[in-house]
mmCIF file of C-alpha atoms in Angstrom:
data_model
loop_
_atom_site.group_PDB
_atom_site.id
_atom_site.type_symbol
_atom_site.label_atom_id
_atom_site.label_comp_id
_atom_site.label_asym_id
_atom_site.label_seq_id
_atom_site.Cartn_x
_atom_site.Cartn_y
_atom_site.Cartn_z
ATOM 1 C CA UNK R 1 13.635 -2.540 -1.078
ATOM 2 C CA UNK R 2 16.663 -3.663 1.083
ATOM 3 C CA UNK R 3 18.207 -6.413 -0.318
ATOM 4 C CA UNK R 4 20.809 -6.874 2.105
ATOM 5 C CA UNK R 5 18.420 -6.455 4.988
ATOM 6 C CA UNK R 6 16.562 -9.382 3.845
ATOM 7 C CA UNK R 7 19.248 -11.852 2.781
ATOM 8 C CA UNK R 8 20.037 -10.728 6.569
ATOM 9 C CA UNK R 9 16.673 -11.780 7.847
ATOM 10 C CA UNK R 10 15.935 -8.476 8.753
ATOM 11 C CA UNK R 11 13.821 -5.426 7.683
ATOM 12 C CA UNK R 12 13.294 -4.876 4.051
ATOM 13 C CA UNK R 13 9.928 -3.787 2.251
ATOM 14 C CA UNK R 14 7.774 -4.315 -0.575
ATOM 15 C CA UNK R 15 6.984 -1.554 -1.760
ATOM 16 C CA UNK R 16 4.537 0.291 -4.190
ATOM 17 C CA UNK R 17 3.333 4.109 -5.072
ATOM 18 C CA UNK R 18 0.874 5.474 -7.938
ATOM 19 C CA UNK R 19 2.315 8.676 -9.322
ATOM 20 C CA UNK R 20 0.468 11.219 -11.516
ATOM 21 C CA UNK R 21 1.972 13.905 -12.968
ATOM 22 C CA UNK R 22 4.390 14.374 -10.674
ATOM 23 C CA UNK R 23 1.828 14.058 -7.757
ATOM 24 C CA UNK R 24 2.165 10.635 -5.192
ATOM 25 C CA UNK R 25 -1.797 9.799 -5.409
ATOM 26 C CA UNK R 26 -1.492 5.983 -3.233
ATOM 27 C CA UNK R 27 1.538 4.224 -1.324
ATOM 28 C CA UNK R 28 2.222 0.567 0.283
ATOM 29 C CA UNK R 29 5.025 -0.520 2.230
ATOM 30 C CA UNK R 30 5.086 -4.132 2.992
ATOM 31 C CA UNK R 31 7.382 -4.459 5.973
ATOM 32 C CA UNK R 32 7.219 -8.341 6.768
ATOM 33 C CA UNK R 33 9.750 -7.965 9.941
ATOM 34 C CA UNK R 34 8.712 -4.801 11.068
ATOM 35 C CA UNK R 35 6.995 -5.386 14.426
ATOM 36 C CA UNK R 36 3.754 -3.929 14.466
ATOM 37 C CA UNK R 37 3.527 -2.735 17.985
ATOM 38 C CA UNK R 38 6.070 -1.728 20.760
ATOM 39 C CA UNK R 39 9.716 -0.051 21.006
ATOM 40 C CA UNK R 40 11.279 -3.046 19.117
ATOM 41 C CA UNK R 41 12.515 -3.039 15.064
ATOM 42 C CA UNK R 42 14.189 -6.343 15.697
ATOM 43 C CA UNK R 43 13.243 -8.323 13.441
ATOM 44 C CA UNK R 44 9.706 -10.163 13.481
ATOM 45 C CA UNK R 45 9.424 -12.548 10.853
ATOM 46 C CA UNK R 46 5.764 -13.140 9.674
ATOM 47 C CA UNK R 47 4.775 -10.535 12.556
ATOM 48 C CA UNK R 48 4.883 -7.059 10.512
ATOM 49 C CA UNK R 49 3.129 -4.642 9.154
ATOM 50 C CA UNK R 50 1.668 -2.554 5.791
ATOM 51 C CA UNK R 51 1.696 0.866 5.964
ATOM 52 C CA UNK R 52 -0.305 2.783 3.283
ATOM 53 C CA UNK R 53 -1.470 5.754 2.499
ATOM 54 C CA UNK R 54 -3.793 7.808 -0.038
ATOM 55 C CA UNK R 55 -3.576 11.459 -0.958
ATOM 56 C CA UNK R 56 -5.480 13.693 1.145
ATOM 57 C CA UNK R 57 -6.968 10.578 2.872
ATOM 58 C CA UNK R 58 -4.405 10.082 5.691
ATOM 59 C CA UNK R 59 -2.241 7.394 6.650
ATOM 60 C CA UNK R 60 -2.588 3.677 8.451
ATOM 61 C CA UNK R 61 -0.927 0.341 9.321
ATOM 62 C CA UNK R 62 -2.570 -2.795 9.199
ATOM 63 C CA UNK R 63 -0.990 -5.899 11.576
ATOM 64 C CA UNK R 64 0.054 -8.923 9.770
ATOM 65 C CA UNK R 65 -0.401 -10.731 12.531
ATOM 66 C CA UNK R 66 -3.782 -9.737 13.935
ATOM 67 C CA UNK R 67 -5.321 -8.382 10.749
ATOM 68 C CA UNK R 68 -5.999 -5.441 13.039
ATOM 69 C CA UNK R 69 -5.524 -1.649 10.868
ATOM 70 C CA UNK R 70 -5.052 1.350 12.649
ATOM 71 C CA UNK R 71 -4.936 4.724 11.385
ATOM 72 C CA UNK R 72 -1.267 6.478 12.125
ATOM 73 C CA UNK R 73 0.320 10.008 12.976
ATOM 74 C CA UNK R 74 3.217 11.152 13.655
ATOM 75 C CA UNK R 75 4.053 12.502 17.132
ATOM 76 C CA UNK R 76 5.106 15.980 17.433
ATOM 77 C CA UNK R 77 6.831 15.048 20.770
ATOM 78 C CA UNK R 78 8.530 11.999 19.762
ATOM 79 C CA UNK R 79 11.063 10.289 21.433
ATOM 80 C CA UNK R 80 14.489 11.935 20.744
ATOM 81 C CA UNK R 81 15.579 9.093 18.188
ATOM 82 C CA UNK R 82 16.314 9.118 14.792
ATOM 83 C CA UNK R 83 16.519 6.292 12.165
ATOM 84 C CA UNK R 84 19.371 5.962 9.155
ATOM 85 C CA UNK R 85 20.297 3.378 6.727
ATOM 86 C CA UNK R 86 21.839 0.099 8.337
ATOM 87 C CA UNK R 87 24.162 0.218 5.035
ATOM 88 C CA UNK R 88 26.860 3.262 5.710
ATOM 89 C CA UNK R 89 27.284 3.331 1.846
ATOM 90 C CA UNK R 90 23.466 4.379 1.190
ATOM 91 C CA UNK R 91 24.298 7.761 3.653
ATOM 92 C CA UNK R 92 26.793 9.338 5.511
ATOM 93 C CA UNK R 93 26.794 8.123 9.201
ATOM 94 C CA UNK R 94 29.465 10.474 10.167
ATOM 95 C CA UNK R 95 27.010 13.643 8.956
ATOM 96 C CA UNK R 96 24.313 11.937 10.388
ATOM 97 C CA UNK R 97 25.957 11.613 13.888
ATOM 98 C CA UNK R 98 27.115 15.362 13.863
ATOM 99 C CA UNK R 99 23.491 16.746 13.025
ATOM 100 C CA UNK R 100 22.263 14.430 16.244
ATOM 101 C CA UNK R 101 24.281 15.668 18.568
ATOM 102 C CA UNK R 102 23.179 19.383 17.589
ATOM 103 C CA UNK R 103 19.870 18.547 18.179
ATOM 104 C CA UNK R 104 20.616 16.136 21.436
ATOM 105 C CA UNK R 105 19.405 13.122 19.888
ATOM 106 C CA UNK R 106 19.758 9.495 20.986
ATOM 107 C CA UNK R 107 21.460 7.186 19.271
ATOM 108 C CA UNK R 108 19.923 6.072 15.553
ATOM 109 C CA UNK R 109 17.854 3.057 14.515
ATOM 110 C CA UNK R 110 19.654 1.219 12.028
ATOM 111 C CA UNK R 111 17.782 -0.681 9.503
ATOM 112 C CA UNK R 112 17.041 -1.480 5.585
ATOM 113 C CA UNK R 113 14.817 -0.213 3.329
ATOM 114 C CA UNK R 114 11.638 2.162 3.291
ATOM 115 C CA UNK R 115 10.812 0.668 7.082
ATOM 116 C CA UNK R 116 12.473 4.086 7.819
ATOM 117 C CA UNK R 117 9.268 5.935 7.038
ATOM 118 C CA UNK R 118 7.273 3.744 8.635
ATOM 119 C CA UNK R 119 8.936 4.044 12.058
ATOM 120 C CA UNK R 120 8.523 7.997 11.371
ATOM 121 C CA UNK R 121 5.003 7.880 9.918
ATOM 122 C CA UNK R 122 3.908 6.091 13.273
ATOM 123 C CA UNK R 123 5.598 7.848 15.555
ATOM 124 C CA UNK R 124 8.007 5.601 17.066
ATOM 125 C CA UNK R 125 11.044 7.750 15.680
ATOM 126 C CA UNK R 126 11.467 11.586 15.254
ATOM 127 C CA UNK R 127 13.258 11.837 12.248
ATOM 128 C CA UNK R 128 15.079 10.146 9.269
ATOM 129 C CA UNK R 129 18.130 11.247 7.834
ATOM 130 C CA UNK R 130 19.511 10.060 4.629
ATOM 131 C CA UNK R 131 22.456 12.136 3.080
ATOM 132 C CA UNK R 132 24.445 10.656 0.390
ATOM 133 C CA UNK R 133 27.099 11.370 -2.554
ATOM 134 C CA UNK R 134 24.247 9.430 -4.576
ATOM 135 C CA UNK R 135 20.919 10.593 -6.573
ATOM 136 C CA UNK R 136 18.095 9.281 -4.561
ATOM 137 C CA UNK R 137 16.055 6.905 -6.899
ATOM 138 C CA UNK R 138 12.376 7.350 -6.989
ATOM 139 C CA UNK R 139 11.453 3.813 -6.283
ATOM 140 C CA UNK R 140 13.721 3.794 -3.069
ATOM 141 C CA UNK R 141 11.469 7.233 -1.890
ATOM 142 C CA UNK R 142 8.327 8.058 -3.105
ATOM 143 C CA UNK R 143 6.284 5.402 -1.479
ATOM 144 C CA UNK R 144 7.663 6.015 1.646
ATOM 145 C CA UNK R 145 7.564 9.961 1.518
ATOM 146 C CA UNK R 146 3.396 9.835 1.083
ATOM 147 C CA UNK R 147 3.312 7.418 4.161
ATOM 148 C CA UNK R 148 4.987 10.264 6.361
ATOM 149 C CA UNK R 149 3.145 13.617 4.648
ATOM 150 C CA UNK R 150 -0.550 11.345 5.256
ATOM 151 C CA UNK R 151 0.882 10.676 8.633
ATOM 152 C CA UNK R 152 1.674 14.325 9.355
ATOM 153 C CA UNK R 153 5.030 14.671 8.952
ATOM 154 C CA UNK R 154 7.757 16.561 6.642
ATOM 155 C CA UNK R 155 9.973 15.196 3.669
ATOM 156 C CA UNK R 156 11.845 17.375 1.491
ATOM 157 C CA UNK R 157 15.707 17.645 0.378
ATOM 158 C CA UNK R 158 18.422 19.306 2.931
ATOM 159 C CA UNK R 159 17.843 22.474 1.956
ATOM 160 C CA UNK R 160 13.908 22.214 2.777
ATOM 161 C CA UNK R 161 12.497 21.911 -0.332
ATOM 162 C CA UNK R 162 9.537 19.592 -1.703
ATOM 163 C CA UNK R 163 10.966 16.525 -3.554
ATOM 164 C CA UNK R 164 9.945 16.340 -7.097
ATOM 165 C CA UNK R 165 8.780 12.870 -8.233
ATOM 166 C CA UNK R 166 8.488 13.857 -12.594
ATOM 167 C CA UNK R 167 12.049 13.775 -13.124
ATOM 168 C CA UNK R 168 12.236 9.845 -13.920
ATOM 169 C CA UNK R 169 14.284 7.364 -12.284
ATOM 170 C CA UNK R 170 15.616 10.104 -9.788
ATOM 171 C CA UNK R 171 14.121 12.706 -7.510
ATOM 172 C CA UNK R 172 16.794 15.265 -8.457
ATOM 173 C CA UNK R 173 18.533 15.110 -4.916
ATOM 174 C CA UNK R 174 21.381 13.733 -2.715
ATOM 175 C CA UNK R 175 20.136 14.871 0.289
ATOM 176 C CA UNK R 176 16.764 14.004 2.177
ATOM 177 C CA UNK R 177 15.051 13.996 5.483
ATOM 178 C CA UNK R 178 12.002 12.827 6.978
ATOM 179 C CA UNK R 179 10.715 14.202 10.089
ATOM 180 C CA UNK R 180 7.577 14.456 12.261
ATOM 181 C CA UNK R 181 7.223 18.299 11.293
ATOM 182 C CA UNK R 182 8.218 19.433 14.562
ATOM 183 C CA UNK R 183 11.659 18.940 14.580
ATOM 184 C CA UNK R 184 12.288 19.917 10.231
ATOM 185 C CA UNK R 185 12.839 23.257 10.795
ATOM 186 C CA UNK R 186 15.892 22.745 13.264
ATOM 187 C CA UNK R 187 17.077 19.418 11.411
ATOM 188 C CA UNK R 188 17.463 21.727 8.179
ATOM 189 C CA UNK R 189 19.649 24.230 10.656
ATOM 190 C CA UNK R 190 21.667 21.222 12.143
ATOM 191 C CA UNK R 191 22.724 20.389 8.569
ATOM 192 C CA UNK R 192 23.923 23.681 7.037
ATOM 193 C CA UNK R 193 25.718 24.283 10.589
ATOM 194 C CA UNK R 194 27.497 21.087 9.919
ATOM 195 C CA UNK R 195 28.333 21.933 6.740
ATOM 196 C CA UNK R 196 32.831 22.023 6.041
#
């Protein structure tokens, strides 16, 4: 997952999920440039991470680097931030921008590919927005969306319902959002106030 990001030599992810009637039972995101540790998600070539995750097991990232795995929540107090697609064509910026200013947020995160979760699943971002004209695919989501619910956190379209994952090649949805829990409820508002 992201392409672009890694012809860029920047984040993209490798990226795997076991579904079972419908049900995400195991996840893996490979994110090769994704710092491990500290405020950073410049790219880190050879210094990244794997986040994965099991069903009712929890969630963790293990250090490319170091070799070191840690489990991983999300934090209910997270910094204001919020993460979005680098690619403006994968979401709407513009949306995204008017739903973070309702809720006071900083500035996004910018960056390819399921890495989004991760930054969410380990706390390091409050939320991740990611409204589009276009059906999400269930390869570009499901791994990603057991990484954050193991972690702690939320995912479910912009109207706050669960994502299904036994429709095929699509999760039946434009709209999604991944957040630390804490902040879902008024992310959900944010959007239908911003509604035209």
């Amino acid at each position: 997952d992201g392409t672009k990001g890694f012809l860029r030599k920047e984040q993209y992810a490798i990226c795997l999920c076991m579904v079972t009637d419908g049900t995400i039972m195991a996840s893996a995101l490979g994110c090769p440039n994704l710092p491990a540790e500290g405020p950073s998600v410049a790219s880190a070539a050879g210094h990244g991470c794997v986040f994965h995750a099991a069903k009712g097991l929890g969630a963790a990232q293990l250090d490319l680097r170091s070799g070191e795995e840690r489990s991983i929540r999300v934090d209910q107090e997270a910094a204001n931030t919020y993460v979005e697609s680098y690619e403006s064509a994968h979401s709407s910026h513009g949306a995204h921008s008017q739903i973070a200013e309702r809720l006071k947020l900083q500035p996004p995160l910018r960056m390819d590919s399921q890495c989004k979760f991760g930054v969410v699943a380990r706390g390091q971002a409050s939320l991740y927005l990611r409204l589009s004209d276009r059906e999400q695919k269930i390869w570009d989501i499901a791994p990603g969306t057991l990484v954050v619910e193991e972690a702690g956190g939320q995912v479910s379209d912009s109207e706050g319902r669960a994502l299904c994952f036994s429709l095929g090649r699509t999760v039946g949805v434009r709209e999604l959002l991944a957040s630390n829990g804490a902040i879902h409820g008024q992310t959900l508002e944010a959007i239908a106030a911003c509604r035209p």
